[in-house]
Amino acid sequence: MSQIIPIVMPKWGLSMQEGKVNEWLVSVGDRIEVGMPILDVETDKLANAVEAPDAGLLRRCLAEPGDVLPVKALLGVLADESVPEAEIDAYVAAYQVPDDDAEADDAGPVFQTLNVAGIDIRYQQSGSGSPLLLIHGFGGDLNNWLFNVDELARQHTVISLDLPAHGGSAVRLPENSDLAGLASFVLQCVDALGHRQIAVLGHSMGGAIAAQMALLAPERISRLALVSPCGLAEDINMAYVNGFIEAESRRDLKPVLGLLLADPDAVSRSMVDDTLKYKRLDGVREALGTLRDQLFADGRQQALPVRQLDPARHPLLLLWGEADQVIPATQAAAAPAGSQIHRFAASGHMCHMDQAAQVNPLLLAFFGA
């Protein structure tokens, strides 16, 4: 029988159960190459492009824009010209959504908790290999790595955590919540997880924390990849920081979250609702205000640890969206000599999410070096 290749709803992260088809980016009859963006899918976190897993001729587009379908549902079919239509009809009719990894998904809790200095910290660990720690940014959580964790876990033991007063961690800050205090706290988390040395991937505020960790304990950090990091220059868009803290309604919050993306329309209703739910927890607004006053007093970044790094000691990769409206991509010019720098034209402050197809191979190559 001739080969028929299914295009299915991807699973981006452990929590994803379904996705909404927004639009096809290709048409029936197009020749598809591996890695080509072929359709746009929206999850409860963000819209992103599904890439072709194999090369071939697109014979069927089965999912329609607006369809909400489970993970692994059949979206389309690739097959050579030689495959008869009747054979494709039979394949589509017989296709069933597989459940071969249902047991793996249900084998244990998705999230775990460790207590550091009296603060409960939520974290997730997956994969195997050399340890890699993921640190999110201001107001974020470990789900910000939704499109990266699975790929990175193919080669590494990936640990993503919620910083204090973020995500599912306790709404409480360390006694010292300036950048050095946060970095020291995360190093204690690494200790509690049993790792002597670790590589770090940090986003925004998390990038500055990662750099400060390398300065505080040079022997503990092997290499760093930083996405739109704080810590290179003083400028930061305080309209985002203050807007995030102060917004109390969907109407106020959505344009603030839109500053994170090159396309503000990619902010989903669920993303807004989840953020509002987090912000309405007792103590969150006060904790975020404290972080702002410690890290961004007078509307400027108060510590610039990335500038102090030595890439000969700690190899450094910087990833930045050209359309970043929170921390300008021009700050990459202040990176230490010897840094690797990649900038993405059609991306904003979250290039690891909206450009995951380009970012993940760079991260795998860098951390695998």
C-alpha positions in Angstrom: 0.0 0.0 0.0 1.3 3.5 -0.8 2.3 5.7 2.1 -0.2 8.1 3.5 1.1 10.6 6.1 -1.3 12.1 8.6 -1.2 15.7 9.8 -2.5 15.7 13.3 -3.3 18.1 16.1 0.0 18.6 18.0 0.4 18.3 21.7 2.2 21.4 22.9 3.0 20.7 26.6 1.5 18.3 29.1 -1.6 20.3 29.8 -2.8 20.7 26.2 -5.9 18.6 25.4 -7.3 20.3 22.3 -6.7 23.0 19.8 -8.7 25.3 17.6 -7.9 25.5 13.9 -7.7 29.1 12.8 -6.6 28.8 9.2 -4.7 26.7 6.7 -1.5 28.4 5.5 -1.2 26.0 2.5 -3.6 24.6 -0.1 -4.5 21.2 -1.4 -2.0 20.4 -4.2 0.9 22.2 -2.5 4.2 20.4 -2.2 5.1 20.4 1.6 8.6 20.3 3.0 9.6 19.2 6.5 9.2 22.0 9.0 7.0 24.1 6.7 4.3 26.0 8.6 1.0 24.5 7.3 -1.8 25.7 9.5 -2.4 28.0 12.5 -3.7 26.5 15.7 -4.9 28.2 18.8 -4.5 26.7 22.3 -5.7 28.0 25.6 -2.4 29.9 25.8 -1.5 31.2 22.4 -1.9 30.7 18.6 1.0 29.1 16.8 1.8 27.4 13.5 1.8 23.6 13.1 4.8 22.5 11.1 4.8 19.7 8.6 6.3 16.5 10.2 7.2 15.0 6.8 7.5 16.0 3.2 4.8 15.2 0.6 1.9 16.4 -1.4 -1.0 17.9 0.5 -4.0 15.8 -0.6 -6.6 16.7 2.0 -7.4 19.5 4.4 -9.9 17.9 6.7 -10.1 20.4 9.6 -12.0 23.6 8.9 -11.3 27.0 10.4 -13.1 27.2 13.8 -12.9 23.5 14.4 -11.9 22.6 18.0 -10.3 19.2 17.9 -8.5 16.9 20.4 -4.8 16.3 20.4 -3.8 13.8 17.6 -7.1 14.4 15.7 -6.6 14.1 11.9 -6.3 17.5 10.4 -5.0 16.7 6.9 -3.3 14.1 4.7 -0.1 14.0 2.7 0.3 11.4 -0.1 2.0 11.1 -3.5 0.0 11.6 -6.7 0.0 7.9 -7.2 -2.2 7.2 -4.2 -5.8 6.8 -5.4 -8.6 9.0 -3.9 -10.4 5.9 -2.8 -7.4 4.8 -0.7 -7.3 8.2 1.0 -11.0 8.0 1.6 -10.6 4.6 3.3 -7.6 5.9 5.4 -9.7 8.9 6.6 -12.7 6.8 7.4 -10.7 4.3 9.4 -8.6 6.9 11.3 -9.1 6.9 15.1 -7.5 9.3 17.6 -4.8 7.2 19.3 -4.6 7.0 23.0 -1.3 5.1 23.3 0.2 7.7 25.6 -2.9 8.2 27.9 -1.3 6.1 30.6 1.9 8.2 30.4 -0.1 11.4 30.7 -1.9 10.1 33.8 1.0 8.3 35.4 1.5 10.9 38.1 1.1 14.6 38.9 2.0 17.0 36.2 3.4 19.4 38.8 5.5 18.9 41.9 6.3 21.1 44.9 9.4 21.8 46.9 9.7 24.0 49.9 12.6 26.5 49.9 13.1 28.9 52.8 9.5 28.3 53.9 8.1 29.1 50.4 6.3 26.4 48.4 7.5 26.4 44.8 5.7 24.6 42.0 7.8 22.9 39.4 7.7 20.5 36.5 10.4 18.0 35.5 10.6 16.0 32.3 13.1 14.2 30.1 16.5 12.9 30.9 20.1 14.0 30.3 22.0 17.0 31.5 19.9 19.3 33.7 18.4 22.4 32.3 16.5 25.0 34.4 13.9 27.3 32.8 13.0 30.6 34.5 10.1 32.7 33.4 9.6 36.4 33.5 7.7 39.0 35.5 4.0 37.9 35.9 4.6 34.7 34.0 4.7 31.0 35.0 6.2 27.7 33.9 3.5 27.5 31.2 5.4 30.2 29.3 7.7 27.3 28.1 4.7 25.3 26.7 6.2 25.2 23.2 9.8 24.4 24.3 9.7 21.8 27.1 8.9 18.7 25.0 11.6 19.4 22.5 14.3 20.3 25.1 13.3 17.2 27.1 14.5 15.0 24.2 18.0 15.7 25.3 17.9 17.1 28.8 16.3 16.8 32.2 14.2 19.9 32.0 13.1 21.7 35.2 10.7 24.6 34.8 9.5 26.4 38.0 7.2 29.1 39.1 9.1 31.9 40.9 7.8 33.0 44.3 4.4 34.8 44.0 4.0 33.5 40.5 1.9 30.7 38.9 1.2 27.9 41.3 3.9 28.9 43.9 3.1 30.4 47.2 2.2 34.1 47.1 5.2 35.1 49.1 8.5 36.7 48.3 11.9 35.8 49.8 13.1 38.1 52.5 15.4 39.7 50.0 13.6 40.2 46.7 16.1 42.3 44.8 17.8 40.6 41.9 20.6 39.1 44.0 18.0 37.8 46.5 15.9 36.2 43.8 19.0 34.6 42.2 20.2 33.3 45.6 16.7 31.8 46.1 16.7 30.0 42.8 20.1 28.6 43.5 18.6 27.2 46.7 15.9 25.6 44.6 18.6 24.0 42.4 20.2 22.7 45.6 16.9 21.3 46.8 16.5 19.5 43.5 20.0 17.9 43.9 21.9 19.5 41.1 25.4 20.8 41.6 25.8 22.3 38.2 23.0 23.3 35.7 22.4 25.1 32.4 19.8 27.9 32.5 17.3 29.3 30.0 15.7 32.5 31.2 13.1 34.9 29.8 12.9 38.7 30.5 13.2 39.1 34.3 14.2 35.4 34.4 17.1 36.1 32.1 18.5 38.7 34.6 18.0 36.2 37.4 19.9 33.5 35.4 22.8 35.9 34.8 22.9 37.0 38.4 23.1 33.3 39.4 26.2 32.9 37.2 27.8 35.9 38.9 26.9 34.7 42.4 28.0 31.1 41.9 30.1 30.8 38.7 30.9 27.1 39.2 27.2 26.2 39.5 26.1 27.5 36.1 27.4 25.9 32.9 25.9 28.0 30.2 23.0 30.5 29.7 20.4 31.1 27.0 18.5 34.3 27.5 15.3 35.4 25.7 14.6 39.2 25.6 16.4 39.5 29.0 16.5 42.2 31.5 20.0 43.0 32.7 21.6 44.5 29.6 20.5 48.2 29.7 18.4 50.4 31.9 15.4 50.9 29.5 12.2 48.9 30.1 8.6 49.7 29.1 7.0 50.5 32.4 3.6 50.8 30.7 3.7 47.0 30.5 5.0 46.5 34.1 2.5 49.0 35.6 -0.3 48.0 33.3 0.1 44.3 34.3 0.0 45.1 38.0 -2.9 47.5 37.8 -5.2 45.9 35.2 -8.3 44.5 36.9 -10.6 43.7 33.9 -10.3 41.9 30.6 -10.7 45.2 28.8 -7.7 46.7 30.7 -5.5 43.5 30.6 -5.8 42.4 27.0 -3.9 45.4 25.5 -1.2 45.0 28.2 -0.7 41.3 27.3 -0.8 42.4 23.6 2.5 44.3 24.3 4.1 40.8 24.6 3.4 39.8 21.1 4.2 41.1 17.6 0.5 40.4 16.8 -1.7 41.5 19.7 -4.7 39.6 18.2 -2.8 36.4 19.1 -3.7 37.0 22.8 -6.5 34.5 23.4 -9.5 35.0 25.8 -8.2 32.1 27.8 -4.8 33.7 28.2 -6.5 36.9 29.5 -8.8 34.9 31.9 -6.0 32.8 33.3 -3.9 35.9 34.0 -6.8 37.6 35.7 -7.4 34.6 37.8 -3.8 34.7 38.9 -3.8 38.4 39.6 -6.9 38.1 41.8 -5.1 35.8 44.3 -4.7 37.5 47.6 -1.3 39.2 47.8 -0.3 39.0 44.2 -0.7 42.7 43.4 1.3 43.7 46.4 4.1 41.1 45.6 4.3 42.3 42.0 4.5 45.9 43.2 7.3 45.0 45.5 9.2 43.3 42.7 8.7 46.4 40.5 10.0 48.7 43.2 13.0 46.5 43.8 14.0 45.7 40.2 12.7 48.8 38.2 12.8 51.7 40.7 12.4 55.1 38.9 11.3 53.2 35.8 14.8 51.9 35.1 16.4 48.5 35.4 18.4 48.7 38.6 20.9 45.8 37.9 22.6 44.8 34.7 24.2 41.4 35.3 24.1 40.2 31.7 26.7 42.9 30.8 29.1 41.4 33.4 29.1 37.9 32.0 32.1 36.4 30.4 31.1 34.1 27.5 34.4 32.4 27.7 33.4 31.2 31.2 29.7 31.0 30.6 28.7 30.5 27.0 25.9 32.9 26.3 23.0 32.8 23.7 20.7 35.8 23.3 17.4 35.4 21.5 15.3 38.5 20.8 12.2 39.5 18.8 12.8 42.6 16.6 9.3 43.9 17.5 9.8 43.6 21.3 7.7 46.3 22.9 8.8 45.5 26.5 12.6 45.4 26.3 14.0 46.8 23.0 15.9 44.4 20.8 18.5 47.1 20.3 19.8 46.2 23.8 21.4 43.1 22.3 24.2 45.5 21.1 25.3 45.7 24.8 25.9 42.0 25.0 29.4 40.9 26.1 31.8 40.1 23.3 31.6 36.5 22.2 27.9 36.2 22.8 25.7 34.4 20.2 22.8 36.6 19.2 19.8 35.7 17.1 17.0 38.2 16.3 13.6 37.3 14.9 11.9 39.8 12.5 8.3 38.7 13.1 8.3 38.4 16.8 7.9 40.4 20.0 8.9 39.8 23.7 8.0 36.1 23.6 9.9 34.7 20.6 10.4 31.4 22.4 6.6 31.0 22.0 5.7 32.6 18.7 8.9 31.5 16.9 9.3 28.1 18.7 10.0 26.3 15.4 13.1 28.4 14.9 14.1 28.8 18.6 14.0 25.2 19.7 16.7 23.9 17.3 18.9 26.8 18.3 18.4 25.9 22.0 19.1 22.2 21.4 22.3 23.0 19.5 23.5 25.5 22.1 22.8 23.4 25.2 24.1 20.3 23.4 27.4 21.9 22.5 
